[in-house]
Coordinates of C-alpha atoms in Angstrom, one line a residue:
X1 CA 90.8 90.2 -2.5
X2 CA 87.7 88.1 -1.9
X3 CA 85.8 86.6 -4.8
X4 CA 82.5 88.5 -5.1
X5 CA 80.5 85.2 -4.9
X6 CA 82.4 84.1 -1.8
X7 CA 82.0 87.5 -0.2
X8 CA 78.2 87.4 -0.8
X9 CA 78.0 83.9 0.7
X10 CA 80.3 84.9 3.7
X11 CA 78.1 87.9 4.4
X12 CA 75.0 85.8 4.4
X13 CA 76.5 83.3 6.9
X14 CA 77.8 86.1 9.1
X15 CA 74.3 87.7 9.2
X16 CA 72.8 84.4 10.2
X17 CA 75.3 84.2 13.0
X18 CA 74.7 87.7 14.2
X19 CA 70.9 87.1 14.2
X20 CA 71.4 83.8 16.1
X21 CA 69.8 81.9 13.2
X22 CA 72.8 79.9 11.9
X23 CA 72.5 76.1 11.8
X24 CA 75.2 73.7 12.8
X25 CA 76.0 72.9 9.2
X26 CA 76.2 76.6 8.3
X27 CA 78.3 77.3 11.3
X28 CA 80.7 74.5 10.2
X29 CA 80.8 76.0 6.7
X30 CA 81.6 79.5 8.1
X31 CA 84.4 78.1 10.2
X32 CA 85.9 76.2 7.2
X33 CA 85.9 79.4 5.1
X34 CA 87.5 81.5 7.8
X35 CA 90.2 78.9 8.5
X36 CA 91.1 78.4 4.8
X37 CA 91.0 82.0 3.6
X38 CA 92.9 84.9 5.3
X39 CA 91.1 87.6 3.3
X40 CA 87.8 86.1 4.3
X41 CA 88.8 86.1 8.0
X42 CA 89.9 89.8 7.7
X43 CA 86.5 90.6 6.1
X44 CA 84.8 88.7 8.9
X45 CA 86.6 90.8 11.5
X46 CA 85.8 94.1 9.7
X47 CA 82.1 93.2 9.5
X48 CA 81.9 92.2 13.2
X49 CA 83.5 95.5 14.2
X50 CA 81.1 97.3 11.9
X51 CA 78.1 95.6 13.6
X52 CA 79.6 96.3 17.0
X53 CA 79.8 100.0 16.2
X54 CA 76.2 100.1 14.9
X55 CA 74.7 98.1 17.8
X56 CA 76.9 99.4 20.6
X57 CA 73.7 100.2 22.6
X58 CA 72.4 96.7 22.2
X59 CA 75.4 94.9 23.8
X60 CA 73.5 91.9 25.0
X61 CA 72.5 90.8 21.5
X62 CA 76.1 91.3 20.3
X63 CA 77.4 89.2 23.2
X64 CA 75.0 86.4 22.5
X65 CA 75.7 86.5 18.8
X66 CA 79.5 86.8 19.0
X67 CA 80.3 84.8 22.1
X68 CA 77.8 82.0 22.2
X69 CA 78.6 78.9 24.4
X70 CA 79.7 77.0 21.4
X71 CA 82.2 79.6 20.3
X72 CA 83.5 80.2 23.8
X73 CA 84.1 76.5 24.2
X74 CA 85.9 76.4 20.9
X75 CA 88.2 79.2 22.0
X76 CA 88.9 77.4 25.3
X77 CA 89.6 74.2 23.5
X78 CA 92.1 76.0 21.2
X79 CA 93.9 77.5 24.3
X80 CA 94.0 74.1 25.9
X81 CA 95.4 72.4 22.8
X82 CA 98.0 75.2 22.5
X83 CA 99.0 74.8 26.1
X84 CA 99.2 71.0 25.8
X85 CA 101.2 70.9 22.5
X86 CA 103.3 74.1 22.9
X87 CA 107.1 73.5 22.9
X88 CA 108.9 73.6 26.3
X89 CA 110.7 76.9 26.9
X90 CA 113.8 76.9 29.1
X91 CA 114.1 80.1 31.1
X92 CA 117.5 80.9 32.6
X93 CA 117.0 81.3 36.3
X94 CA 118.9 84.1 38.0
X95 CA 121.5 83.0 40.5
X96 CA 120.0 83.0 44.0
X97 CA 121.3 85.5 46.5
X98 CA 122.5 83.6 49.5
X99 CA 121.4 85.0 52.8
X100 CA 121.5 83.6 56.3
X101 CA 118.5 81.5 56.9
X102 CA 116.5 82.4 60.0
X103 CA 114.1 79.9 61.4
X104 CA 110.9 81.6 62.6
X105 CA 108.3 80.0 64.7
X106 CA 104.8 80.8 63.3
X107 CA 101.8 80.3 65.5
X108 CA 98.6 79.4 63.8
X109 CA 95.9 82.0 64.5
X110 CA 92.1 81.6 64.1
X111 CA 90.7 82.8 60.7
X112 CA 88.7 86.0 61.1
X113 CA 86.2 87.1 58.3
X114 CA 86.1 90.9 58.0
X115 CA 82.3 91.7 57.9
X116 CA 83.0 95.1 56.5
X117 CA 84.8 93.6 53.5
X118 CA 82.1 91.0 53.0
X119 CA 79.4 93.7 53.1
X120 CA 81.3 95.8 50.5
X121 CA 81.7 92.8 48.2
X122 CA 78.0 92.0 48.5
X123 CA 77.0 95.6 47.7
X124 CA 79.4 95.7 44.7
X125 CA 77.9 92.5 43.3
X126 CA 74.4 93.9 43.8
X127 CA 75.4 97.1 42.1
X128 CA 76.9 95.2 39.1
X129 CA 73.7 93.1 38.8
X130 CA 71.6 96.3 38.9
X131 CA 73.7 97.9 36.2
X132 CA 73.5 94.8 34.0
X133 CA 69.7 94.7 34.4
X134 CA 69.3 98.4 33.8
X135 CA 71.4 98.2 30.6
X136 CA 69.5 95.2 29.3
X137 CA 66.1 96.8 30.0
X138 CA 66.7 100.4 29.4
X139 CA 65.5 101.6 26.0
X140 CA 68.3 102.2 23.5
X141 CA 68.6 105.6 21.9
X142 CA 66.7 106.1 18.7
X143 CA 68.4 106.0 15.3
X144 CA 67.3 107.4 12.0
X145 CA 67.4 104.4 9.6
X146 CA 65.4 105.2 6.4
X147 CA 63.5 107.9 4.5
X148 CA 60.2 108.2 2.6
X149 CA 61.2 109.0 -0.9
X150 CA 57.8 108.9 -2.6
X151 CA 54.1 108.6 -1.7
X152 CA 51.0 108.1 -3.8
X153 CA 47.5 108.4 -2.3
X154 CA 48.8 107.2 1.0
X155 CA 46.5 107.2 4.1
X156 CA 48.1 106.3 7.5
X157 CA 46.3 105.1 10.6
X158 CA 48.7 106.9 12.9
X159 CA 49.0 110.7 12.4
X160 CA 51.8 111.2 14.8
X161 CA 54.4 109.4 12.7
X162 CA 56.4 111.2 9.9
X163 CA 54.5 110.5 6.6
X164 CA 55.7 113.3 4.3
X165 CA 58.0 112.7 1.3
X166 CA 61.5 113.3 2.5
X167 CA 60.6 112.5 6.1
X168 CA 63.1 110.4 8.2
X169 CA 62.0 107.1 9.8
X170 CA 63.4 105.9 13.1
X171 CA 64.0 102.4 14.6
X172 CA 62.0 102.9 17.8
X173 CA 58.7 104.1 16.5
X174 CA 57.0 100.8 16.7
X175 CA 54.5 99.5 14.2
X176 CA 53.1 101.7 11.4
X177 CA 49.8 101.2 9.6
X178 CA 49.5 102.2 5.9
X179 CA 45.7 102.0 5.4
X180 CA 45.7 102.5 1.6
X181 CA 47.9 103.9 -1.1
X182 CA 51.6 103.3 -1.9
X183 CA 54.8 104.5 -0.3
X184 CA 58.5 104.1 -1.2
X185 CA 61.0 103.8 1.6
X186 CA 64.8 103.9 1.1
X187 CA 66.9 102.4 3.9
X188 CA 70.3 104.0 4.7
X189 CA 72.2 100.9 3.6
X190 CA 70.6 101.1 0.2
X191 CA 67.6 98.7 0.1
X192 CA 64.4 100.2 -1.4
X193 CA 61.0 99.0 -0.3
X194 CA 57.6 99.8 -1.9
X195 CA 54.7 99.2 0.5
X196 CA 51.0 98.9 -0.5
X197 CA 48.2 99.5 1.9
X198 CA 46.7 97.9 3.9
X199 CA 50.0 96.9 5.5
X200 CA 51.5 96.9 9.0
X201 CA 55.2 97.1 9.4
X202 CA 58.0 98.4 11.5
X203 CA 61.7 99.3 11.1
X204 CA 64.4 97.6 13.3
X205 CA 67.5 99.0 11.7
X206 CA 69.1 100.3 8.5
X207 CA 69.1 96.7 7.1
X208 CA 66.2 95.0 8.8
X209 CA 62.4 95.4 9.0
X210 CA 59.4 93.5 10.2
X211 CA 56.3 92.9 8.1
X212 CA 53.4 92.1 10.4
X213 CA 50.7 92.0 7.6
X214 CA 50.2 93.1 4.0
X215 CA 52.7 93.2 1.2
X216 CA 55.9 94.9 0.0
X217 CA 58.3 94.8 -3.0
X218 CA 62.0 95.1 -2.2
X219 CA 64.9 96.1 -4.5
X220 CA 68.2 95.4 -2.9
X221 CA 71.5 96.5 -4.6
X222 CA 74.7 94.6 -4.0
X223 CA 76.0 97.1 -1.4
X224 CA 72.9 96.2 0.7
X225 CA 73.1 92.4 0.4
X226 CA 71.9 90.8 3.6
X227 CA 68.8 93.0 4.0
X228 CA 66.4 91.1 6.3
X229 CA 62.6 91.1 6.4
X230 CA 61.0 89.2 9.3
X231 CA 57.4 88.0 9.2
X232 CA 55.2 86.1 11.7
X233 CA 56.0 82.8 9.9
X234 CA 59.5 83.3 8.4
X235 CA 62.7 85.3 8.0
X236 CA 63.8 86.4 4.5
X237 CA 67.5 87.2 4.0
X238 CA 68.3 88.8 0.6
X239 CA 71.3 87.9 -1.4
X240 CA 71.1 90.8 -3.9
X241 CA 67.6 90.7 -5.2
X242 CA 64.2 92.0 -6.3
X243 CA 61.4 90.2 -4.5
X244 CA 57.8 90.5 -3.5
X245 CA 56.6 89.5 -0.1
X246 CA 53.0 89.1 1.2
X247 CA 51.3 87.6 4.2
X248 CA 48.0 85.9 3.3
X249 CA 44.8 85.5 5.3
X250 CA 46.0 82.3 7.1
X251 CA 49.3 83.9 8.2
X252 CA 51.6 82.2 5.6
X253 CA 54.4 84.2 4.1
X254 CA 54.6 84.1 0.3
X255 CA 57.9 85.0 -1.3
X256 CA 58.1 85.7 -5.0
X257 CA 61.6 86.1 -6.6
X258 CA 61.9 88.3 -9.7
X259 CA 65.7 88.8 -9.7
X260 CA 68.7 87.4 -7.9
X261 CA 68.1 85.1 -5.0
X262 CA 67.1 85.1 -1.3
X263 CA 67.0 82.8 1.6
X264 CA 63.6 81.8 3.1
X265 CA 63.8 80.5 6.7
X266 CA 60.5 79.2 8.1
X267 CA 59.3 79.9 11.6
X268 CA 59.3 83.0 13.8
X269 CA 63.0 84.2 13.9
X270 CA 63.7 81.3 11.5
X271 CA 63.5 78.7 14.2
X272 CA 61.4 76.0 12.3
X273 CA 63.9 74.6 9.8
X274 CA 66.7 75.0 7.3
X275 CA 67.1 77.8 4.8
X276 CA 65.4 77.5 1.4
X277 CA 67.3 79.4 -1.4
X278 CA 65.0 80.9 -4.0
X279 CA 66.2 82.1 -7.4
X280 CA 64.6 84.3 -10.0
X281 CA 61.3 82.9 -11.3
X282 CA 60.6 80.8 -8.1
X283 CA 58.0 81.4 -5.4
X284 CA 57.4 79.6 -2.1
X285 CA 55.2 79.9 0.9
X286 CA 56.2 79.4 4.5
X287 CA 53.3 78.4 6.8
X288 CA 53.0 79.2 10.5
X289 CA 53.6 75.5 11.2
X290 CA 57.1 75.8 9.6
X291 CA 56.2 74.0 6.3
X292 CA 57.6 75.3 3.0
X293 CA 55.9 74.6 -0.3
X294 CA 56.1 75.9 -3.9
X295 CA 53.5 78.3 -5.2
X296 CA 52.8 80.1 -8.5
X297 CA 54.8 83.2 -9.3
X298 CA 52.5 86.2 -9.6
X299 CA 54.2 88.5 -12.1
X300 CA 51.9 91.5 -11.7
X301 CA 50.9 91.2 -8.0
X302 CA 53.1 94.0 -6.7
X303 CA 53.8 97.6 -7.4
X304 CA 57.4 97.6 -8.6
X305 CA 57.8 101.3 -9.6
X306 CA 55.6 104.4 -9.3
X307 CA 55.9 108.2 -9.6
X308 CA 53.5 110.4 -7.6
X309 CA 54.2 113.4 -9.9
X310 CA 52.8 111.6 -13.0
X311 CA 50.6 109.0 -11.3
X312 CA 52.6 106.3 -13.0
X313 CA 52.3 102.9 -11.4
X314 CA 53.9 99.8 -12.8
X315 CA 53.2 96.2 -11.7
X316 CA 55.5 94.4 -14.1
X317 CA 53.4 94.7 -17.3
X318 CA 55.4 93.8 -20.4
X319 CA 53.9 96.5 -22.7
X320 CA 53.0 100.2 -22.4
X321 CA 50.0 101.4 -24.4
X322 CA 50.7 104.8 -26.0
X323 CA 47.0 105.0 -26.9
X324 CA 46.2 104.8 -23.2
X325 CA 48.7 107.7 -22.6
X326 CA 46.8 109.8 -25.2
X327 CA 43.7 108.9 -23.2
X328 CA 45.2 110.5 -20.1
X329 CA 46.3 107.2 -18.6
X330 CA 49.6 105.8 -17.3
X331 CA 50.0 103.3 -20.2
X332 CA 48.4 100.4 -18.4
X333 CA 44.7 100.9 -19.1
X334 CA 43.8 103.8 -16.9
X335 CA 43.1 106.3 -19.8
X336 CA 39.7 107.1 -21.4
X337 CA 38.6 105.8 -24.8
X338 CA 37.6 108.6 -27.3
X339 CA 39.7 111.2 -25.4
X340 CA 40.8 113.8 -27.9
X341 CA 44.0 115.9 -27.7
X342 CA 43.7 119.0 -29.9
X343 CA 47.2 119.7 -31.4
X344 CA 46.2 123.2 -32.4
X345 CA 45.1 124.4 -28.9
X346 CA 46.5 121.8 -26.5
X347 CA 42.9 121.3 -25.2
X348 CA 41.4 117.9 -24.4
X349 CA 37.8 116.7 -24.8
X350 CA 35.9 113.5 -25.0
X351 CA 34.6 112.5 -28.4
X352 CA 30.9 112.0 -28.3
X353 CA 30.2 114.2 -25.2
X354 CA 30.2 117.3 -27.5
X355 CA 30.1 116.9 -31.2
X356 CA 32.1 119.5 -33.2
X357 CA 30.5 120.7 -36.4
X358 CA 33.9 121.9 -37.7
X359 CA 36.3 119.0 -38.0
X360 CA 38.8 120.6 -40.3
X361 CA 40.8 123.1 -38.3
X362 CA 43.8 125.3 -38.9
X363 CA 46.8 126.0 -36.6
X364 CA 50.0 128.0 -36.7
X365 CA 53.4 126.5 -37.1
X366 CA 54.1 126.3 -33.4
X367 CA 54.9 123.7 -30.8
X368 CA 52.6 123.5 -27.7
X369 CA 54.1 122.0 -24.5
X370 CA 51.7 119.7 -22.7
X371 CA 51.1 119.0 -19.1
X372 CA 54.6 118.5 -17.5
X373 CA 53.1 115.9 -15.1
X374 CA 52.0 113.6 -18.0
X375 CA 53.9 111.4 -20.4
X376 CA 53.3 113.7 -23.3
X377 CA 55.9 116.4 -24.0
X378 CA 53.8 118.4 -26.5
X379 CA 51.8 118.6 -29.7
X380 CA 52.1 120.5 -33.0
X381 CA 50.6 121.0 -36.5
X382 CA 53.0 121.6 -39.4
X383 CA 52.1 124.5 -41.8
X384 CA 53.4 126.4 -44.8
X385 CA 56.0 128.3 -42.8
X386 CA 59.5 128.1 -44.3
X387 CA 60.9 127.8 -40.8
X388 CA 61.9 124.4 -39.5
X389 CA 59.1 122.7 -37.5
X390 CA 59.8 122.6 -33.7
X391 CA 59.0 119.1 -32.4
X392 CA 59.9 119.1 -28.7
X393 CA 60.0 121.3 -25.7
X394 CA 63.8 121.1 -25.8
X395 CA 63.8 122.9 -29.2
X396 CA 64.5 120.0 -31.5
X397 CA 63.4 120.8 -35.1
X398 CA 62.4 118.9 -38.2
X399 CA 63.9 120.8 -41.1
X400 CA 62.7 118.4 -43.9
X401 CA 59.0 118.6 -42.9
X402 CA 57.1 119.3 -46.2
X403 CA 54.9 122.4 -46.3
X404 CA 51.2 122.0 -45.7
X405 CA 48.1 124.1 -45.6
X406 CA 48.1 124.1 -41.8
X407 CA 44.9 122.2 -41.6
X408 CA 44.3 119.1 -39.4
X409 CA 41.4 116.7 -38.9
X410 CA 39.7 116.4 -35.5
X411 CA 42.6 115.7 -33.2
X412 CA 44.7 112.9 -31.7
X413 CA 42.3 110.3 -30.3
X414 CA 42.6 107.3 -28.1
X415 CA 40.5 104.9 -30.2
X416 CA 38.9 105.1 -33.6
X417 CA 36.9 108.3 -33.0
X418 CA 33.3 108.8 -34.0
X419 CA 31.7 109.5 -37.4
X420 CA 28.9 111.2 -35.5
X421 CA 27.2 111.0 -32.1
X422 CA 27.3 107.4 -31.0
X423 CA 28.7 106.1 -34.3
X424 CA 32.2 104.6 -33.9
X425 CA 34.8 104.7 -36.6
X426 CA 36.7 101.4 -36.8
X427 CA 40.5 101.2 -37.1
X428 CA 40.7 97.9 -38.9
X429 CA 44.0 96.1 -39.7
X430 CA 43.8 92.5 -40.9
X431 CA 40.3 92.3 -39.7
X432 CA 41.2 93.5 -36.1
X433 CA 39.6 96.6 -34.6
X434 CA 42.4 98.5 -32.9
X435 CA 40.3 101.2 -31.2
X436 CA 39.3 99.1 -28.1
X437 CA 40.6 98.3 -24.6
X438 CA 41.7 94.9 -25.8
X439 CA 43.5 96.2 -28.9
X440 CA 44.4 99.9 -28.2
X441 CA 45.0 102.2 -31.1
X442 CA 45.5 105.9 -31.9
X443 CA 43.6 107.7 -34.6
X444 CA 45.7 110.6 -35.9
X445 CA 45.4 112.6 -39.1
X446 CA 48.7 112.9 -41.1
X447 CA 49.1 116.6 -40.5
X448 CA 49.5 116.3 -36.7
X449 CA 52.4 115.6 -34.4
X450 CA 52.7 114.4 -30.8

């Protein structure tokens, strides 16, 4: 068995080798691991065979990656050393069969070149060259590599590409433009990427994509370690991570690490320098000139999770405001202040837009399920019924709820409510008003439930 940390490091080095981005020091490190660990060598062979199966239509890249000049010379040197140092083997020669020796006189004849054979050889070589050129230039067959798993207010520039939720994405479709909105893409190897418009990107394989412009947030489980994002100024190789990636106005690539670690290699195709390993809490920028510098980590710069059914969109905020949810928001400030949810009818209205003369209302001992696409399950008003009070759409009950007269006051409000038209009621605690955007609070009479 291979140690998990060694396996992760080995996969990282092998991916660098397959992409042609491995440095001399990393190549030496890979060789040392393979020479000293039989399990690591077997894993290396399995991964190489796996890549060969996946990229069988792209043989020229495999050939360059697997049989580079350096590796081929190494193999030849090993054969030469073996031949030089191998022990001498004595082979028993069979007894010669004695036959009468006849002396034959051989006359030297002039050498004649068969023009037909020469022409055949020339045609064969030309055909071989043609086949090689055709294979290298012919487009490889398309492969389905990912799927759109969610989409929120997305607008695409190209309408001929698949953009629906559940639609499959292919590796030969070229660049895609997401003009606005947010989409979630899950790659077949397990990596999940959230893309915010405006962004231009394309998919190369089930474990590699290109980000031409814009931003994305990637969540990569352990089974997908080695996921690659290539940009105009860098190559990012994940090592089991969550990271945000953006290309700014001057073409630099900004990498923000939130979990795990990843490798940032400056330059197009990683050709401008050594790998920079980033861990959680770090952020670095790679410039088009190949320079790498530290930058500030932006904790709320990327959409990390979203749900199109509820409109939920999370950028890494530490707290969720339940008052904002009552206001019809997603918990992060999108709800309306003074929004009232009536637990007796399930209706909503805005306090102040229509003033109600009757503020003491009566409701039956029932549970009202709310909008299934919101974060509120339902509302209720306890009354004098001897039956247990239902407190959820799943049928949960509160048997110890005391009997009431069934009356409730106004409703459940995001904020302090109003005493009258334009006159706000404060929710003061230790001198702080909790009915504002800065200090959210819920006004709710005791005989109401949500």
